[in-house]
Amino acid sequence: MSSLDEKFNEETYDLLSRLIQNKCINPPGDEMRSIRTIEDFLKNKGIDCKVFESNKNRGNLVASIPGIDPKAPGLIFGPSHVDVVPVTKPEDWKEDPFGGAIINGEIWGRGALDMLFIVATQVQAFTKLHEEKFKPIGDLILFIVADEEAGGSEGAEWMIKYHSSELGFAERKMFAVTEAGGIQISKNKFVVITGEKGVTWLTLKFKGTPGHGSSPYLSDNAVHKASKAALYLTDYCDKKMPIETTYLKNLVKGLGINFLLRFLISSKRLLPFILKFLGKRDKERSKILHSLSRMTISPNIIQGGTKTNIIASEASLELDIRTLPGQNYDDVVYHIKKALKELSDEVEIVKSLTDEGITSIGTASPIESEFVSAMLRAVQRDFKDACIVPMIASGATDGRFFREKDVDSYGFSLFNPDTPLNDIVNLAHGVDERISLKTVDLSLNVYYNLAKEFLE
Ligand SMILES: [Zn+2]
Protein backbone atom coordinates (compact mmCIF):
# COMPACT_ATOMS: atom_id res chain seq x y z
CA MET A 1 0.00 0.00 0.00
CA SER A 2 1.59 3.24 -1.03
CA SER A 3 -0.98 5.95 -0.54
CA LEU A 4 -3.54 6.38 2.20
CA ASP A 5 -7.12 7.52 1.86
CA GLU A 6 -7.90 11.13 1.00
CA LYS A 7 -9.98 11.38 4.14
CA PHE A 8 -7.01 10.46 6.25
CA ASN A 9 -4.92 13.15 4.63
CA GLU A 10 -7.66 15.76 5.18
CA GLU A 11 -7.89 14.80 8.85
CA THR A 12 -4.13 15.22 9.15
CA TYR A 13 -4.23 18.75 7.67
CA ASP A 14 -7.00 19.60 10.10
CA LEU A 15 -5.04 18.27 13.08
CA LEU A 16 -1.96 20.20 11.96
CA SER A 17 -3.99 23.43 11.67
CA ARG A 18 -5.34 22.96 15.17
CA LEU A 19 -1.86 22.36 16.60
CA ILE A 20 -0.72 25.64 15.00
CA GLN A 21 -3.78 27.47 16.35
CA ASN A 22 -3.04 26.14 19.85
CA LYS A 23 -0.07 28.51 19.89
CA CYS A 24 2.18 26.57 22.27
CA ILE A 25 4.88 29.22 22.34
CA ASN A 26 7.81 28.21 24.51
CA PRO A 27 8.40 29.89 26.92
CA PRO A 28 6.00 29.33 28.63
CA GLY A 29 4.90 26.45 26.35
CA ASP A 30 1.48 25.62 27.77
CA GLU A 31 1.70 22.48 25.65
CA MET A 32 -1.19 20.84 27.45
CA ARG A 33 -3.49 22.50 24.89
CA SER A 34 -1.99 20.47 22.07
CA ILE A 35 -1.52 17.36 24.19
CA ARG A 36 -5.31 17.44 24.92
CA THR A 37 -6.06 18.02 21.22
CA ILE A 38 -4.09 14.88 20.38
CA GLU A 39 -5.60 12.94 23.28
CA ASP A 40 -9.12 13.82 22.03
CA PHE A 41 -8.16 12.96 18.46
CA LEU A 42 -6.95 9.51 19.57
CA LYS A 43 -9.94 8.96 21.86
CA ASN A 44 -12.31 9.65 18.97
CA LYS A 45 -10.60 6.81 17.17
CA GLY A 46 -10.93 4.55 20.19
CA ILE A 47 -7.23 4.70 21.05
CA ASP A 48 -6.06 4.85 24.67
CA CYS A 49 -3.14 7.03 25.58
CA LYS A 50 -1.42 8.29 28.72
CA VAL A 51 -0.71 11.92 29.53
CA PHE A 52 2.11 12.85 31.89
CA GLU A 53 2.11 16.34 33.38
CA SER A 54 5.62 17.62 33.94
CA ASN A 55 4.45 21.00 35.25
CA LYS A 56 1.41 23.27 35.27
CA ASN A 57 -0.09 23.26 31.74
CA ARG A 58 2.81 21.24 30.43
CA GLY A 59 2.57 17.62 29.41
CA ASN A 60 3.70 14.67 27.34
CA LEU A 61 1.73 11.88 25.71
CA VAL A 62 2.40 8.20 25.09
CA ALA A 63 0.29 5.69 23.17
CA SER A 64 1.38 2.22 22.16
CA ILE A 65 0.56 -0.90 20.21
CA PRO A 66 2.29 -3.77 22.04
CA GLY A 67 4.45 -6.10 19.99
CA ILE A 68 3.69 -9.80 19.56
CA ASP A 69 7.24 -10.66 20.64
CA PRO A 70 8.13 -8.81 23.86
CA LYS A 71 11.84 -9.15 23.07
CA ALA A 72 11.71 -7.91 19.47
CA PRO A 73 13.07 -4.42 18.70
CA GLY A 74 10.48 -1.65 18.72
CA LEU A 75 9.81 1.62 16.97
CA ILE A 76 9.09 5.02 18.50
CA PHE A 77 7.31 7.75 16.52
CA GLY A 78 8.98 10.65 18.31
CA PRO A 79 10.11 12.28 20.51
CA SER A 80 8.03 14.83 18.60
CA HIS A 81 7.51 18.23 20.15
CA VAL A 82 4.37 20.37 20.11
CA ASP A 83 6.00 23.57 21.42
CA VAL A 84 7.09 26.29 19.01
CA VAL A 85 9.37 29.33 19.12
CA PRO A 86 7.86 32.84 19.41
CA VAL A 87 6.98 35.07 16.47
CA THR A 88 8.90 38.28 16.98
CA LYS A 89 7.33 40.41 14.22
CA PRO A 90 3.91 39.12 13.16
CA GLU A 91 3.53 42.18 10.89
CA ASP A 92 6.30 40.78 8.66
CA TRP A 93 4.23 37.68 7.90
CA LYS A 94 2.07 37.44 4.78
CA GLU A 95 -0.49 35.36 6.73
CA ASP A 96 -1.56 35.02 10.36
CA PRO A 97 1.29 33.07 12.03
CA PHE A 98 -1.21 31.26 14.25
CA GLY A 99 -4.07 30.92 11.77
CA GLY A 100 -3.15 27.47 10.46
CA ALA A 101 -4.76 28.40 7.13
CA ILE A 102 -4.39 26.27 4.02
CA ILE A 103 -3.45 28.49 1.08
CA ASN A 104 -2.34 27.26 -2.35
CA GLY A 105 -1.44 23.81 -1.17
CA GLU A 106 0.46 24.92 1.93
CA ILE A 107 -0.41 25.08 5.63
CA TRP A 108 0.76 28.34 7.18
CA GLY A 109 1.89 29.08 10.68
CA ARG A 110 4.55 28.97 13.36
CA GLY A 111 5.59 25.38 13.93
CA ALA A 112 4.16 24.05 10.64
CA LEU A 113 7.67 22.97 9.63
CA ASP A 114 9.36 22.71 13.04
CA MET A 115 7.85 20.22 13.76
CA LEU A 116 4.06 20.09 13.97
CA PHE A 117 3.68 18.45 10.55
CA ILE A 118 5.67 15.51 11.92
CA VAL A 119 3.55 15.39 15.08
CA ALA A 120 0.33 15.36 13.00
CA THR A 121 1.57 12.75 10.51
CA GLN A 122 2.96 10.46 13.20
CA VAL A 123 -0.30 10.64 15.15
CA GLN A 124 -2.26 9.85 12.00
CA ALA A 125 0.05 7.04 10.84
CA PHE A 126 -0.29 5.51 14.31
CA THR A 127 -4.09 5.87 14.12
CA LYS A 128 -4.22 4.21 10.71
CA LEU A 129 -2.15 1.26 11.91
CA HIS A 130 -4.35 0.97 14.98
CA GLU A 131 -7.53 0.99 12.92
CA GLU A 132 -6.12 -1.69 10.65
CA LYS A 133 -5.46 -3.79 13.77
CA PHE A 134 -1.78 -3.88 12.89
CA LYS A 135 0.05 -6.56 14.88
CA PRO A 136 3.68 -5.41 15.09
CA ILE A 137 6.44 -7.85 16.05
CA GLY A 138 7.93 -5.28 18.46
CA ASP A 139 6.22 -2.38 20.25
CA LEU A 140 5.10 0.65 18.30
CA ILE A 141 5.09 3.74 20.53
CA LEU A 142 3.80 7.23 19.82
CA PHE A 143 5.69 9.75 21.94
CA ILE A 144 4.67 13.42 21.86
CA VAL A 145 6.52 15.87 24.07
CA ALA A 146 6.67 19.41 25.41
CA ASP A 147 9.62 21.75 25.80
CA GLU A 148 12.04 20.85 22.99
CA GLU A 149 12.60 24.49 22.07
CA ALA A 150 13.84 25.33 25.58
CA GLY A 151 16.02 22.31 26.25
CA GLY A 152 13.64 19.43 27.06
CA SER A 153 13.82 19.41 30.87
CA GLU A 154 9.98 19.33 31.04
CA GLY A 155 9.63 17.20 27.91
CA ALA A 156 11.75 14.37 26.50
CA GLU A 157 14.44 14.58 29.19
CA TRP A 158 11.84 14.61 31.96
CA MET A 159 9.99 11.61 30.53
CA ILE A 160 13.20 9.61 30.20
CA LYS A 161 14.08 10.47 33.79
CA TYR A 162 10.70 9.70 35.40
CA HIS A 163 8.70 7.51 33.01
CA SER A 164 11.25 5.57 31.00
CA SER A 165 9.29 2.33 31.48
CA GLU A 166 6.68 3.76 29.05
CA LEU A 167 9.30 4.00 26.33
CA GLY A 168 10.46 0.41 26.17
CA PHE A 169 14.20 0.92 25.93
CA ALA A 170 15.03 -0.61 29.29
CA GLU A 171 13.78 -4.03 28.15
CA ARG A 172 14.56 -4.12 24.43
CA LYS A 173 16.29 -2.35 21.61
CA MET A 174 14.28 0.65 20.41
CA PHE A 175 14.58 2.89 17.37
CA ALA A 176 13.22 6.42 17.15
CA VAL A 177 12.32 8.76 14.31
CA THR A 178 12.04 12.49 14.88
CA GLU A 179 12.64 15.85 13.20
CA ALA A 180 15.07 17.28 10.67
CA GLY A 181 15.47 14.61 7.99
CA GLY A 182 13.93 13.53 4.70
CA ILE A 183 15.09 16.42 2.58
CA GLN A 184 16.15 15.66 -0.99
CA ILE A 185 19.58 17.21 -1.51
CA SER A 186 20.10 15.96 -5.03
CA LYS A 187 18.04 13.76 -7.31
CA ASN A 188 16.75 10.74 -5.36
CA LYS A 189 19.17 11.38 -2.49
CA PHE A 190 17.38 11.93 0.80
CA VAL A 191 19.16 13.13 3.92
CA VAL A 192 18.62 11.19 7.12
CA ILE A 193 19.99 12.84 10.24
CA THR A 194 21.97 10.17 12.06
CA GLY A 195 23.44 12.31 14.80
CA GLU A 196 24.11 15.79 16.01
CA LYS A 197 26.96 17.93 17.19
CA GLY A 198 27.13 18.94 20.84
CA VAL A 199 26.85 22.49 22.11
CA THR A 200 29.00 24.15 24.77
CA TRP A 201 28.96 27.87 25.51
CA LEU A 202 31.85 29.29 27.49
CA THR A 203 32.98 32.68 28.72
CA LEU A 204 36.71 33.34 28.92
CA LYS A 205 37.64 35.96 31.51
CA PHE A 206 40.86 37.93 31.49
CA LYS A 207 42.32 40.29 34.07
CA GLY A 208 44.69 43.22 33.59
CA THR A 209 46.21 46.03 35.68
CA PRO A 210 44.44 49.39 35.55
CA GLY A 211 46.54 52.42 34.60
CA HIS A 212 46.36 55.62 32.62
CA GLY A 213 45.42 55.23 28.99
CA SER A 214 47.96 57.86 28.01
CA SER A 215 50.87 55.51 28.76
CA PRO A 216 49.99 52.12 27.23
CA TYR A 217 53.53 50.91 26.62
CA LEU A 218 54.12 47.48 28.28
CA SER A 219 50.73 47.76 29.98
CA ASP A 220 48.82 44.71 31.25
CA ASN A 221 45.61 45.22 29.26
CA ALA A 222 42.69 42.78 29.59
CA VAL A 223 41.05 43.92 26.31
CA HIS A 224 44.27 43.19 24.51
CA LYS A 225 44.27 39.65 25.92
CA ALA A 226 40.65 38.97 25.02
CA SER A 227 41.14 40.12 21.44
CA LYS A 228 44.35 38.13 21.11
CA ALA A 229 42.43 35.10 22.41
CA ALA A 230 39.76 35.56 19.71
CA LEU A 231 42.46 35.52 17.02
CA TYR A 232 44.28 32.54 18.55
CA LEU A 233 41.07 30.51 18.78
CA THR A 234 39.97 31.20 15.21
CA ASP A 235 43.40 30.34 13.87
CA TYR A 236 43.55 27.13 15.93
CA CYS A 237 40.08 26.08 14.82
CA ASP A 238 40.95 26.49 11.14
CA LYS A 239 44.52 25.18 11.14
CA LYS A 240 45.28 23.00 14.16
CA MET A 241 42.02 21.51 15.40
CA PRO A 242 42.17 17.72 14.78
CA ILE A 243 40.22 16.79 11.67
CA GLU A 244 37.74 13.93 11.71
CA THR A 245 36.54 12.78 8.30
CA THR A 246 34.07 10.03 9.28
CA TYR A 247 30.99 12.25 8.86
CA LEU A 248 32.25 13.76 5.63
CA LYS A 249 32.98 10.31 4.24
CA ASN A 250 29.43 9.16 5.00
CA LEU A 251 28.02 12.28 3.42
CA VAL A 252 30.03 12.25 0.21
CA LYS A 253 29.55 8.51 -0.21
CA GLY A 254 25.80 8.98 0.04
CA LEU A 255 25.91 11.87 -2.38
CA GLY A 256 27.56 9.63 -4.93
CA ILE A 257 30.00 12.31 -6.04
CA ASN A 258 32.99 11.35 -8.15
CA PHE A 259 35.77 9.23 -6.79
CA LEU A 260 38.52 11.85 -6.95
CA LEU A 261 36.55 14.49 -5.05
CA ARG A 262 35.46 11.85 -2.56
CA PHE A 263 39.07 10.92 -1.96
CA LEU A 264 40.13 14.55 -1.56
CA ILE A 265 37.38 15.39 0.91
CA SER A 266 37.89 12.21 2.92
CA SER A 267 41.60 12.79 3.43
CA LYS A 268 42.57 14.46 6.69
CA ARG A 269 45.73 15.74 5.05
CA LEU A 270 44.11 17.17 1.93
CA LEU A 271 40.93 18.59 3.42
CA PRO A 272 42.55 21.89 4.52
CA PHE A 273 43.59 22.57 0.92
CA ILE A 274 40.14 21.68 -0.38
CA LEU A 275 38.56 24.06 2.14
CA LYS A 276 40.90 26.86 1.11
CA PHE A 277 40.21 26.24 -2.57
CA LEU A 278 36.45 25.84 -2.13
CA GLY A 279 36.22 28.79 0.28
CA LYS A 280 36.90 31.21 -2.55
CA ARG A 281 34.34 29.66 -4.89
CA ASP A 282 31.57 28.15 -2.81
CA LYS A 283 31.52 29.59 0.68
CA GLU A 284 28.33 27.78 1.84
CA ARG A 285 29.60 24.33 0.97
CA SER A 286 33.01 24.91 2.50
CA LYS A 287 31.27 26.05 5.70
CA ILE A 288 29.44 22.71 5.89
CA LEU A 289 32.60 20.67 5.21
CA HIS A 290 34.46 22.67 7.84
CA SER A 291 31.81 22.24 10.54
CA LEU A 292 31.34 18.52 9.87
CA SER A 293 35.06 17.88 10.08
CA ARG A 294 35.94 19.18 13.55
CA MET A 295 35.04 20.79 16.83
CA THR A 296 34.34 24.43 15.98
CA ILE A 297 34.90 27.45 18.18
CA SER A 298 33.29 30.76 17.35
CA PRO A 299 34.19 33.80 19.52
CA ASN A 300 31.00 35.85 19.29
CA ILE A 301 30.85 38.40 22.12
CA ILE A 302 33.72 40.46 23.44
CA GLN A 303 33.39 42.89 26.31
CA GLY A 304 35.82 44.78 28.48
CA GLY A 305 37.09 47.98 29.99
CA THR A 306 35.20 50.74 31.78
CA LYS A 307 36.48 54.08 30.45
CA THR A 308 38.32 55.26 27.36
CA ASN A 309 41.33 56.61 29.31
CA ILE A 310 41.75 53.70 31.72
CA ILE A 311 43.71 50.60 30.77
CA ALA A 312 41.25 47.71 30.92
CA SER A 313 41.48 45.56 34.03
CA GLU A 314 38.77 43.12 32.95
CA ALA A 315 37.58 41.65 29.67
CA SER A 316 35.57 38.66 28.59
CA LEU A 317 35.11 36.64 25.44
CA GLU A 318 32.06 34.42 24.85
CA LEU A 319 32.45 31.31 22.74
CA ASP A 320 29.97 29.11 20.90
CA ILE A 321 31.59 25.68 20.70
CA ARG A 322 30.16 22.77 18.68
CA THR A 323 31.65 19.37 19.43
CA LEU A 324 31.63 16.21 17.35
CA PRO A 325 29.87 13.08 18.64
CA GLY A 326 32.08 11.52 21.31
CA GLN A 327 33.87 14.71 22.39
CA ASN A 328 33.28 15.84 25.97
CA TYR A 329 33.85 18.91 28.14
CA ASP A 330 37.42 17.90 28.95
CA ASP A 331 38.20 17.80 25.23
CA VAL A 332 36.79 21.32 24.88
CA VAL A 333 38.94 22.69 27.70
CA TYR A 334 42.01 20.89 26.35
CA HIS A 335 41.68 22.53 22.93
CA ILE A 336 40.86 25.98 24.32
CA LYS A 337 43.95 25.91 26.53
CA LYS A 338 46.12 24.68 23.69
CA ALA A 339 44.81 27.38 21.37
CA LEU A 340 45.38 30.14 23.91
CA LYS A 341 49.14 29.46 24.17
CA GLU A 342 50.71 31.87 26.72
CA LEU A 343 47.25 33.12 27.74
CA SER A 344 46.20 29.69 28.95
CA ASP A 345 47.77 30.24 32.38
CA GLU A 346 45.74 33.31 33.19
CA VAL A 347 42.38 32.61 31.60
CA GLU A 348 39.37 31.82 33.76
CA ILE A 349 36.93 29.55 31.94
CA VAL A 350 33.27 29.86 32.94
CA LYS A 351 30.58 27.57 31.61
CA SER A 352 27.39 29.32 30.45
CA LEU A 353 24.01 27.97 29.39
CA THR A 354 22.79 28.38 25.83
CA ASP A 355 19.59 30.31 25.02
CA GLU A 356 17.84 26.97 25.18
CA GLY A 357 19.43 26.32 28.56
CA ILE A 358 21.49 23.40 27.37
CA THR A 359 24.99 22.11 27.15
CA SER A 360 24.95 18.86 25.26
CA ILE A 361 27.41 16.33 23.98
CA GLY A 362 27.30 15.22 20.36
CA THR A 363 25.69 11.87 19.64
CA ALA A 364 25.43 9.60 16.61
CA SER A 365 23.54 6.45 15.66
CA PRO A 366 24.72 3.76 13.20
CA ILE A 367 24.43 4.57 9.51
CA GLU A 368 23.94 0.95 8.56
CA SER A 369 21.52 -1.45 10.24
CA GLU A 370 18.32 -3.38 9.72
CA PHE A 371 16.49 -0.27 10.77
CA VAL A 372 18.30 2.02 8.33
CA SER A 373 17.44 -0.46 5.56
CA ALA A 374 13.79 -0.32 6.65
CA MET A 375 13.86 3.49 6.43
CA LEU A 376 15.29 3.22 2.93
CA ARG A 377 12.59 0.77 1.83
CA ALA A 378 9.92 3.04 3.29
CA VAL A 379 11.21 5.95 1.19
CA GLN A 380 11.50 3.72 -1.87
CA ARG A 381 7.79 2.96 -1.72
CA ASP A 382 7.30 6.54 -2.95
CA PHE A 383 10.63 7.13 -4.70
CA LYS A 384 11.73 3.89 -6.35
CA ASP A 385 15.39 4.81 -6.90
CA ALA A 386 15.90 6.67 -3.63
CA CYS A 387 19.11 6.48 -1.60
CA ILE A 388 19.70 7.63 1.94
CA VAL A 389 22.45 10.13 2.70
CA PRO A 390 23.52 10.03 6.37
CA MET A 391 24.39 13.36 7.88
CA ILE A 392 24.98 14.81 11.32
CA ALA A 393 23.24 18.06 12.20
CA SER A 394 25.00 21.01 13.76
CA GLY A 395 22.05 21.84 16.05
CA ALA A 396 20.65 19.91 19.01
CA THR A 397 17.33 17.99 19.08
CA ASP A 398 15.57 15.73 21.59
CA GLY A 399 17.11 12.79 19.71
CA ARG A 400 20.21 13.15 21.87
CA PHE A 401 18.38 12.04 25.05
CA PHE A 402 17.45 8.79 23.38
CA ARG A 403 20.89 8.17 21.87
CA GLU A 404 22.34 8.52 25.36
CA LYS A 405 20.05 5.61 26.34
CA ASP A 406 21.20 3.49 23.40
CA VAL A 407 18.04 4.13 21.39
CA ASP A 408 19.12 4.64 17.77
CA SER A 409 17.50 7.92 16.75
CA TYR A 410 17.12 9.49 13.35
CA GLY A 411 15.84 12.70 11.85
CA PHE A 412 13.43 11.17 9.36
CA SER A 413 10.39 12.43 7.47
CA LEU A 414 9.80 12.90 3.75
CA PHE A 415 9.75 16.30 2.09
CA ASN A 416 8.22 17.16 -1.22
CA PRO A 417 11.30 17.01 -3.49
CA ASP A 418 10.17 20.26 -5.15
CA THR A 419 10.70 22.21 -1.91
CA PRO A 420 13.81 24.37 -2.30
CA LEU A 421 16.47 23.52 0.28
CA ASN A 422 16.74 27.21 1.20
CA ASP A 423 13.04 27.30 2.10
CA ILE A 424 13.46 24.45 4.52
CA VAL A 425 16.49 26.04 6.13
CA ASN A 426 15.07 29.57 6.36
CA LEU A 427 11.44 28.89 7.27
CA ALA A 428 12.09 26.94 10.48
CA HIS A 429 12.00 29.58 13.25
CA GLY A 430 11.67 32.15 10.42
CA VAL A 431 9.06 34.42 8.85
CA ASP A 432 6.23 32.86 6.76
CA GLU A 433 6.84 29.36 8.13
CA ARG A 434 4.67 26.88 6.23
CA ILE A 435 4.63 23.33 4.92
CA SER A 436 3.27 21.91 1.68
CA LEU A 437 0.39 19.45 1.78
CA LYS A 438 2.50 17.20 -0.42
CA THR A 439 5.15 16.99 2.33
CA VAL A 440 2.42 16.17 4.83
CA ASP A 441 1.09 13.38 2.57
CA LEU A 442 4.57 11.96 1.91
CA SER A 443 5.55 12.00 5.58
CA LEU A 444 2.29 10.34 6.59
CA ASN A 445 3.04 7.60 4.06
CA VAL A 446 6.64 7.20 5.07
CA TYR A 447 5.87 6.72 8.78
CA TYR A 448 3.10 4.26 8.01
CA ASN A 449 5.37 2.39 5.60
CA LEU A 450 8.29 2.41 8.03
CA ALA A 451 6.18 0.68 10.69
CA LYS A 452 5.16 -1.92 8.11
CA GLU A 453 8.71 -2.41 6.85
CA PHE A 454 10.27 -2.70 10.27
CA LEU A 455 7.63 -4.29 12.46
CA GLU A 456 5.60 -6.58 10.18
ZN1 LIG B 1 12.12 21.29 16.36
PDB file of C-alpha atoms and ligand atoms in Angstrom, residues 81 114-115 148-149 179 429, ligand 1:
ATOM      1  CA  HIS A  81       7.511  18.233  20.153  1.00  0.00           C
ATOM      2  CA  ASP A 114       9.358  22.705  13.044  1.00  0.00           C
ATOM      3  CA  MET A 115       7.848  20.222  13.764  1.00  0.00           C
ATOM      4  CA  GLU A 148      12.042  20.851  22.990  1.00  0.00           C
ATOM      5  CA  GLU A 149      12.604  24.488  22.072  1.00  0.00           C
ATOM      6  CA  GLU A 179      12.637  15.852  13.204  1.00  0.00           C
ATOM      7  CA  HIS A 429      12.002  29.578  13.255  1.00  0.00           C
TER       8      HIS A 429
HETATM    9 ZN    ZN B   1      12.119  21.289  16.360  1.00  0.00          ZN
END
